[in-house]
C-alpha positions as CSV (number, residue, x, y, z in Angstrom):
1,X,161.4,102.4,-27.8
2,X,162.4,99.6,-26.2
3,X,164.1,97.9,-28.8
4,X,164.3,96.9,-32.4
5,X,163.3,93.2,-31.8
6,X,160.6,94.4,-28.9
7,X,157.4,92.5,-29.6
8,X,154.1,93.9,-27.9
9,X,152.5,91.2,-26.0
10,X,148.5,91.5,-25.5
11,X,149.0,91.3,-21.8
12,X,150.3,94.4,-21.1
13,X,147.3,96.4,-20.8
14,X,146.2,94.1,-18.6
15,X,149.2,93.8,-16.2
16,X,149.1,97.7,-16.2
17,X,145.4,98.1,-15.3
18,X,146.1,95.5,-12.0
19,X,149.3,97.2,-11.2
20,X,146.9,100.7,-10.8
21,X,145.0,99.3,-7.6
22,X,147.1,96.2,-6.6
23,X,150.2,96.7,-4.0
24,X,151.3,94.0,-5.6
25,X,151.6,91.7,-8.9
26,X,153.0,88.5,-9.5
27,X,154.0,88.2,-12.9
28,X,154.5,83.9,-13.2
29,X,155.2,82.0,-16.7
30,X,157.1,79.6,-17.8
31,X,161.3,80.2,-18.2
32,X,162.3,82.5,-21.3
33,X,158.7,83.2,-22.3
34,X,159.1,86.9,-22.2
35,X,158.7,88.1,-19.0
36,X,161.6,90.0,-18.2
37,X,161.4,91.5,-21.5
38,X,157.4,93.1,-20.6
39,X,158.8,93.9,-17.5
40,X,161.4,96.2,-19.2
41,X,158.5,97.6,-21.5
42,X,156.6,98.7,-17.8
43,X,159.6,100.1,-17.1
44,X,159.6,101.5,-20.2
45,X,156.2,103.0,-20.1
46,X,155.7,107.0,-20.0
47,X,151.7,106.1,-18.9
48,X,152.2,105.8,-15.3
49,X,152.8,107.8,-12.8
50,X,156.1,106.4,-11.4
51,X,159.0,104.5,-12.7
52,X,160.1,101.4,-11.7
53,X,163.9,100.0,-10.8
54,X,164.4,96.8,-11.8
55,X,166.8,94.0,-10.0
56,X,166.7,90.8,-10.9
57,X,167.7,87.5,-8.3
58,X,169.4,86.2,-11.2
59,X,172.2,88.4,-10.3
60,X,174.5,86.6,-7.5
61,X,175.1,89.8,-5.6
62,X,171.4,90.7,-5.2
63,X,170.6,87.0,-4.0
64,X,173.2,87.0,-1.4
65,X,172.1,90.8,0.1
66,X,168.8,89.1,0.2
67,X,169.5,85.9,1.9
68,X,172.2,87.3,4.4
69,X,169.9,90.3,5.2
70,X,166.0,90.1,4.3
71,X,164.9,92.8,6.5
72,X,168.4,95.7,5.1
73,X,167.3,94.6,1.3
74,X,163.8,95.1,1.9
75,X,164.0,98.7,3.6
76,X,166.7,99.6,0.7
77,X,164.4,99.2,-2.0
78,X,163.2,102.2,-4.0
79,X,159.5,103.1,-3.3
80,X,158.2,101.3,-7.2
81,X,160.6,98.3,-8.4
82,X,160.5,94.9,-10.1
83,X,161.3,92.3,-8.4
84,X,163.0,89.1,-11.5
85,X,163.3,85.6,-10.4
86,X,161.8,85.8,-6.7
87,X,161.3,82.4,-6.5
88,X,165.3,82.4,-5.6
89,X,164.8,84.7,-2.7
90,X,161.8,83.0,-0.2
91,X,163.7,84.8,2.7
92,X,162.1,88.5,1.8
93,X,158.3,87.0,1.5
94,X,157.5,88.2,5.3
95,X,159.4,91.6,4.7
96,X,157.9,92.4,1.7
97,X,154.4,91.5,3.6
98,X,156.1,94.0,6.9
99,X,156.8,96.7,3.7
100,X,153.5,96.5,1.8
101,X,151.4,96.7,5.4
102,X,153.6,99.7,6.6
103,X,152.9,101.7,3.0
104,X,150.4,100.7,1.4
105,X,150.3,102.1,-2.3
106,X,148.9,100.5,-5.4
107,X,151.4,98.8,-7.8
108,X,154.5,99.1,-5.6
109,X,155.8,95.4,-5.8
110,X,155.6,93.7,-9.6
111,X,157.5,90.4,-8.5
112,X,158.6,87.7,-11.5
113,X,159.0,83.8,-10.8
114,X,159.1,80.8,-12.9
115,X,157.3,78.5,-11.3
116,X,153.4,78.6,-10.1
117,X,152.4,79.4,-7.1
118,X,152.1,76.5,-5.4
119,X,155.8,76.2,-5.5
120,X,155.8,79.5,-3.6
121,X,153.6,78.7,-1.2
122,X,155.7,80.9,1.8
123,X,155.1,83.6,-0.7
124,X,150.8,83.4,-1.1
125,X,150.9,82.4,2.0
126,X,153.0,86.1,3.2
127,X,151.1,88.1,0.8
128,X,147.9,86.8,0.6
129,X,145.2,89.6,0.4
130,X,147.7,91.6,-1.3
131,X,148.9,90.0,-4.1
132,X,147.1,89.4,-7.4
133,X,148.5,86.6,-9.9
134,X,149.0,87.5,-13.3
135,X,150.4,84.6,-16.1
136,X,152.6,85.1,-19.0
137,X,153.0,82.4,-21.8
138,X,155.1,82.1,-25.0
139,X,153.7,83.7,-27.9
140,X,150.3,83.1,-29.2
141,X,149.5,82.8,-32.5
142,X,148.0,85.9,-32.5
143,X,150.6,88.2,-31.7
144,X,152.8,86.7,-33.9
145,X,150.5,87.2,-37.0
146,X,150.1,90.9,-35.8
147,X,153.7,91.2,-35.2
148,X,154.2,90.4,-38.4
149,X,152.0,93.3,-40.5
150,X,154.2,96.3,-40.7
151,X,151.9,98.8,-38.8
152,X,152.3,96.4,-36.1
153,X,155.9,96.4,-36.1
154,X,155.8,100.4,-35.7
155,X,154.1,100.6,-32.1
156,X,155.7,102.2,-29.7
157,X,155.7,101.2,-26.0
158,X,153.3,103.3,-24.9
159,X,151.0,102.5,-28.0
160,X,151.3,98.9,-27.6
161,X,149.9,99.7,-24.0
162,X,146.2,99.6,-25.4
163,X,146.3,97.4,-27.9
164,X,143.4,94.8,-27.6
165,X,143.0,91.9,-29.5
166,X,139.2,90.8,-30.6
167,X,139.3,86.8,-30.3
168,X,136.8,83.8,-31.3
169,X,136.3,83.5,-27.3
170,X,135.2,87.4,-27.0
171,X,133.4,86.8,-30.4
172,X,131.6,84.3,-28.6
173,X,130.9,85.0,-25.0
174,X,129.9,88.6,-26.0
175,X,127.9,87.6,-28.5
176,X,129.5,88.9,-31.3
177,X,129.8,86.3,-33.6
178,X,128.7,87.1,-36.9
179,X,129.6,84.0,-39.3
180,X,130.0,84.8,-43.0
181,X,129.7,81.9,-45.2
182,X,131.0,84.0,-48.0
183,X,134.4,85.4,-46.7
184,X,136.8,82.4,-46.9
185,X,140.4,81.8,-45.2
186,X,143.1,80.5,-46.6
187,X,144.0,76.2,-45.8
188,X,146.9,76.0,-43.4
189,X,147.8,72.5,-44.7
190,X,151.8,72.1,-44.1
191,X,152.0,75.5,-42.0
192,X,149.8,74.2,-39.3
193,X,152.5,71.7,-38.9
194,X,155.1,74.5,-39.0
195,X,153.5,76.6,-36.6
196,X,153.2,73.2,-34.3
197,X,157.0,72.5,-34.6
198,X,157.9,76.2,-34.3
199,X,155.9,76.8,-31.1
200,X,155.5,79.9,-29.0
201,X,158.7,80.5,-27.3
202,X,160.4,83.6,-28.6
203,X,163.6,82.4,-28.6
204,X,164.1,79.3,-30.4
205,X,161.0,79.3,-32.3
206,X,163.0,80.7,-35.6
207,X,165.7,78.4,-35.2
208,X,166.8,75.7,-37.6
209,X,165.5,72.4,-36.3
210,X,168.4,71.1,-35.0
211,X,169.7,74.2,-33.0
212,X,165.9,74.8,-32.0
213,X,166.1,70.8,-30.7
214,X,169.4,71.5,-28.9
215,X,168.0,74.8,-27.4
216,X,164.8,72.9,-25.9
217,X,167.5,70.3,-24.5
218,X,169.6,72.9,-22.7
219,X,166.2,74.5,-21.2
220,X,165.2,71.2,-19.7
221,X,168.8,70.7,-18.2
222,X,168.3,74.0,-16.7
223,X,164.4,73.4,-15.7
224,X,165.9,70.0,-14.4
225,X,169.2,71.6,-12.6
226,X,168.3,74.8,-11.2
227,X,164.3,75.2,-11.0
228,X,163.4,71.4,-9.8
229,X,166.2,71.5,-7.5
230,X,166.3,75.1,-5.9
231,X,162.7,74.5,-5.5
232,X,161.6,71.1,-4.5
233,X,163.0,68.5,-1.8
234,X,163.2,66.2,-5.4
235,X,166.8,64.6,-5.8
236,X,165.9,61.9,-8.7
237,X,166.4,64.2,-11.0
238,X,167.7,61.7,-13.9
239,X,163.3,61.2,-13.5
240,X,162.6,64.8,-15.5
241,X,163.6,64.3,-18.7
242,X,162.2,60.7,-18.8
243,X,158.9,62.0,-17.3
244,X,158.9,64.9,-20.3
245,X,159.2,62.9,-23.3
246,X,156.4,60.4,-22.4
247,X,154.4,63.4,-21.4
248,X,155.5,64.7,-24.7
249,X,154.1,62.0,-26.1
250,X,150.8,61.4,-24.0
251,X,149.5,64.9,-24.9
252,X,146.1,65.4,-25.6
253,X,145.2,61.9,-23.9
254,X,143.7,61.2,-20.7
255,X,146.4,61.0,-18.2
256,X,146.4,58.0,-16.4
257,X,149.1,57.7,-13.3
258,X,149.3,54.1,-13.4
259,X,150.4,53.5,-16.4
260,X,152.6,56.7,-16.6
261,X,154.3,54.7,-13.6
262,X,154.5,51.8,-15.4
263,X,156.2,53.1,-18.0
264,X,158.7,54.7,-15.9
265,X,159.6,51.5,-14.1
266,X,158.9,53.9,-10.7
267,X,155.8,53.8,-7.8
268,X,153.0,56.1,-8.2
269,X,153.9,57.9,-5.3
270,X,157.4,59.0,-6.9
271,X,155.7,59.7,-10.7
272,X,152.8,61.6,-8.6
273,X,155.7,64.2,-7.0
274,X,157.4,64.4,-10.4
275,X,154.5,65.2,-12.5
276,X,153.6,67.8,-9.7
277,X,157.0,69.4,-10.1
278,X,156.7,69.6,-14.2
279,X,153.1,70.8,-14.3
280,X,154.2,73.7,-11.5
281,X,157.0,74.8,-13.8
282,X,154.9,75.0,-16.6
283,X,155.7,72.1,-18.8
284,X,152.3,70.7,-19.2
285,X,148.9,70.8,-17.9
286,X,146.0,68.7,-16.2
287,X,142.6,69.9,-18.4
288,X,140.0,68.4,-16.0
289,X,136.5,66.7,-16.6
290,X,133.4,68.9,-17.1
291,X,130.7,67.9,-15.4
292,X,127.1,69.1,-14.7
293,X,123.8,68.0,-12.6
294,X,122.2,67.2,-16.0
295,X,125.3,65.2,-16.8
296,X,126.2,62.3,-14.5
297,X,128.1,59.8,-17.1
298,X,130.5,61.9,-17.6
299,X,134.4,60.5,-17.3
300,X,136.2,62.0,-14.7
301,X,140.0,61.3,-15.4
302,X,141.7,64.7,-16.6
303,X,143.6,65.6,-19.7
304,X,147.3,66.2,-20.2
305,X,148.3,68.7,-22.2
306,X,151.9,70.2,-23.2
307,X,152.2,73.9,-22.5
308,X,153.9,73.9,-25.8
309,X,153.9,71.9,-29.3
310,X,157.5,73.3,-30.4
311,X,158.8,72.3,-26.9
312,X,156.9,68.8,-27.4
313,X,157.9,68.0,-30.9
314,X,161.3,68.8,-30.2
315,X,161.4,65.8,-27.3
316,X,160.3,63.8,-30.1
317,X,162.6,65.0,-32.8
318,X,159.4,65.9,-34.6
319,X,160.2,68.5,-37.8
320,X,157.7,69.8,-40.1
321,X,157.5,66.9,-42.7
322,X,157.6,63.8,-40.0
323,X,154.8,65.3,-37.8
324,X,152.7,65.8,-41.4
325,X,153.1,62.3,-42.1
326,X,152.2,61.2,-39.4
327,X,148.4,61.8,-38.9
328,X,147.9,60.6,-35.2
329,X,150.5,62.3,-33.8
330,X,149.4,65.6,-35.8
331,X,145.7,64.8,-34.9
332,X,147.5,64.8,-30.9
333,X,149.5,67.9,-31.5
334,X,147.0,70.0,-33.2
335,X,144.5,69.5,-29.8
336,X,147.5,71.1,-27.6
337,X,148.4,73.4,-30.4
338,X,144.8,74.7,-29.7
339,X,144.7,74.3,-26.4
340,X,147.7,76.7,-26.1
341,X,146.3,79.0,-27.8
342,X,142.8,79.1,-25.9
343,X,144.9,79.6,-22.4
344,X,146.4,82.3,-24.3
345,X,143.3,84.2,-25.4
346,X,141.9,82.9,-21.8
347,X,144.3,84.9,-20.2
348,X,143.6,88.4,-21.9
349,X,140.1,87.4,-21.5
350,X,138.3,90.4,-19.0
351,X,136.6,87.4,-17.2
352,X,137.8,84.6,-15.8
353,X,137.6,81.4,-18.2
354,X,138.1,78.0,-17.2
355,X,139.3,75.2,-19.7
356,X,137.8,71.7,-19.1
357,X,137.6,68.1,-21.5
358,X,134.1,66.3,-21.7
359,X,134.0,62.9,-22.2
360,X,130.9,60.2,-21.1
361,X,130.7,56.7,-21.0
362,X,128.5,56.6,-24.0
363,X,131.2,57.6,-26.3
364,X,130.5,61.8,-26.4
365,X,133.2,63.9,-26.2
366,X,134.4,67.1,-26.3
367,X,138.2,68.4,-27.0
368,X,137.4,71.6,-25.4
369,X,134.4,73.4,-22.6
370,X,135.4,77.0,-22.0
371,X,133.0,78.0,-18.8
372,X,133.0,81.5,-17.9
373,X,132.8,82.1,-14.4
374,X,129.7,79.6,-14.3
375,X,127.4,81.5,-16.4
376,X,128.1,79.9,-19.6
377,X,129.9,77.1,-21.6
378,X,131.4,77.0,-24.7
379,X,132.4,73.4,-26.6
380,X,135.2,73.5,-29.2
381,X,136.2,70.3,-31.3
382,X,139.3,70.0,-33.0
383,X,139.9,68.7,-36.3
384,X,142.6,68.3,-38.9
385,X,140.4,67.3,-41.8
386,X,139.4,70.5,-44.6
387,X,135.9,69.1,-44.7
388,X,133.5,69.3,-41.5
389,X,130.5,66.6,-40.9
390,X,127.6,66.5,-39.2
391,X,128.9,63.7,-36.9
392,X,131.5,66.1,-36.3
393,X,129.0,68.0,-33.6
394,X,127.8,64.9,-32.1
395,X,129.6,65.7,-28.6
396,X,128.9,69.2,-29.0
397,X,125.0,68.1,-29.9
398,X,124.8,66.0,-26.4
399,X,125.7,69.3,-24.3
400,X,123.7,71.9,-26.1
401,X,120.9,69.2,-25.7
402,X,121.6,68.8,-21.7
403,X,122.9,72.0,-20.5
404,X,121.5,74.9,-19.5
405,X,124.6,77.0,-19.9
406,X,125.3,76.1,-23.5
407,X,126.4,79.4,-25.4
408,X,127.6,78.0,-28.8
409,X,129.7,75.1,-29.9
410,X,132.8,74.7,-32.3
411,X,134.1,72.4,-34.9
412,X,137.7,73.9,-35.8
413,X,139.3,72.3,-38.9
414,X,141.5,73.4,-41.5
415,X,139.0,74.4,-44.2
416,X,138.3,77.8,-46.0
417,X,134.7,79.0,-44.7
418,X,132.9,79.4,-41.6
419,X,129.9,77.7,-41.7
420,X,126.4,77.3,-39.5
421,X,125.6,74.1,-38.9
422,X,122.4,74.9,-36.9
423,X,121.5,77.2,-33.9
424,X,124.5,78.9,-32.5
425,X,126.8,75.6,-33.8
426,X,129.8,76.5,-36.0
427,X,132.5,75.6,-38.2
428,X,135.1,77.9,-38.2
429,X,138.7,77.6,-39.9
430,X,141.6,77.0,-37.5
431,X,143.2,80.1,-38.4
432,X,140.3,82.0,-36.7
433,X,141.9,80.9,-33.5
434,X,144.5,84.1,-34.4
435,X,142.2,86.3,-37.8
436,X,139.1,85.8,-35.8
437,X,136.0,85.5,-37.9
């Protein structure tokens, strides 16, 4: 066991099946969303056929062995071991290249960072052709609801190993969803604001409000501090927090750089660098335009969304009861709360989705087009209402009309029954995003 408060995470049958044919796995995510923690469950695991040592850059002694002396801390290191934090330590990226090409054994590097790979560009660039990229969020919806049933709870490491979650996007793309008219969830009314505000970082997501508020602030001093700083040749730092809470409050909208700039008081040049630096340590997210041959009005500015709503709400001292109240911002919230959770489920996801916004000149849009791997689209719009109209699919409508790729389409709102509202179009209850259908 690896602890009383472990909690399985859905991606761990996935990071073990890459770490059986690739040399070796980055493990990238935001800060404090758990990946130390699954790291200590592979180290855990009795299902392989190695065990791993773990050392994390975190540590001041490891750091400076591995800045004084890449090429003695390289050739020291046990033949299977974890690399935490390697962000910290770009001076072993060309050993660990020289190590990998002199023995070359599946799974022998699982290396951690904080930050995406395009702020470790030495390190693709080092590893590239040997490396494959796994991502790690905060908890989904999902695995908190299953964490939460008792049988859950009582997994083992190694039994948590093949657990597999069945979501609306396998549903979908496999072809497996059956909708019954007669089975009906329960409303999430106030809890969907709850689980908004709560969000999906393990730590301060149980929190009272004001310690979860004060928590959030102390992780962007550090994202500010340490990770924009060590990382970047940025020095206006006093720009991050600034930057966040207007992001905070753009979410769900189409990002625009000019007026983010204007808002700032600052060039767009200088927003440009800064909103590079958040999006690379995970705060937030571009969602681009989908577009197609059969659809040339189509809008092309992207989408900004948080990476998470508790992290977002707390920016804007946002609790439960103010965020109910107040229906714009809940309509905004609710879009990322989704969104979050469709990366989520994208990410366990055997084939590689891609999330994208439609939106056309004429007015049509779509919150969400899931494409998989260019075969086939799926459109999902958001809504906070209990009742679902027809108008409600009039986006949706345009692309199963126009696009040959069109699998299904989605209308989620916060209602009690899934319902058919014409070939392969459905209304499904939010909660499906984590009970399925």
């Amino acid at each position: 066991m690896l602890g009383k408060g472990y909690v399985p995470r859905f991606l761990l049958s996935s990071l073990l099946s890459t770490l059986s044919w690739a040399p070796v796995v980055l493990l990238t995510g935001p800060r404090q969303s758990g990946k130390t923690t699954l790291c200590k469950a592979i180290q855990a695991s009795d299902s392989l056929p190695h065990k791993y040592e773990y050392i994390s850059f975190d540590d001041q002694a490891n750091r400076d062995f591995a800045h004084d002396d890449p090429v003695g801390f390289v050739e020291q290191l046990p033949s299977y071991v974890i690399l935490d934090e390697v962000q910290l330590v770009p001076e072993i990226y060309r050993q660990l290249k020289v190590a990998v090409d002199s023995h070359r054994v599946s799974g022998r590097f699982l290396l951690t960072g904080s930050a995406r790979l395009s702020l470790m560009s030495e390190l693709s660039d080092s590893l590239a052709g040997r490396m494959q990229l796994v991502e790690l969020y905060p908890f989904s919806q999902s695995e908190i609801h299953h964490n939460s049933s008792e049988q859950y709870k009582r997994h083992t490491v190694g039994e948590s190993e093949n657990l597999r979650v069945t979501s609306i996007l396998n549903q979908i793309f496999d072809n497996r969803l059956i909708v019954r008219e007669t089975t009906p969830q329960p409303r999430l009314v106030h809890e969907l604001s709850r689980r908004i505000v709560e969000g999906g970082y393990p730590e301060p997501r149980l929190l009272p409000i004001l310690d979860r508020q004060k928590w959030y602030q102390n992780y962007l001093r550090t994202i500010t501090s340490r990770d924009a700083y060590e990382l970047t040749s940025a020095r206006r730092l006093e720009i991050v927090p600034r930057l966040a809470g207007i992001a905070a409050a753009h979410t769900a909208q189409l990002f625009n750089l000019a007026d983010l700039a204007a808002s700032l008081d600052l060039s767009r040049n200088t927003v440009s660098e800064y909103v590079s630096i958040l999006q690379n340590l995970f705060l937030f997210q571009y969602v681009p335009s989908w577009s197609s041959n059969e659809l040339k009005r189509s809008v092309k500015a992207p989408k900004l969304h948080f990476l998470d709503t508790g992290f977002a709400c707390a920016l804007l001292n946002l609790d439960e009861d103010s965020l109910w109240k107040d229906r714009k911002r809940l309509g905004q919230m609710t879009e990322t709360f989704v969104f979050q959770e469709l990366t989520k489920l994208a990410s366990w996801y055997e084939n590689n989705l891609t999330i994208f916004h439609y939106r056309d000149r004429d007015r049509h849009e779509v919150d969400f087009v899931i494409e998989k791997s260019g075969s086939g689209i799926v459109a999902i719009e958001v809504k906070t209402r209990a009742t679902v109209k027809e108008t409600d699919f009039r986006g949706i409508r345009k692309l199963q009309q126009k696009s040959e790729n069109f699998i299904a389409g989605v209308v989620l709102y916060d209602g009690e029954r899934a319902r058919s509202f014409g070939e392969n179009l459905y209304a499904l209850p939010l909660a499906s995003l984590w009970l399925g259908v």
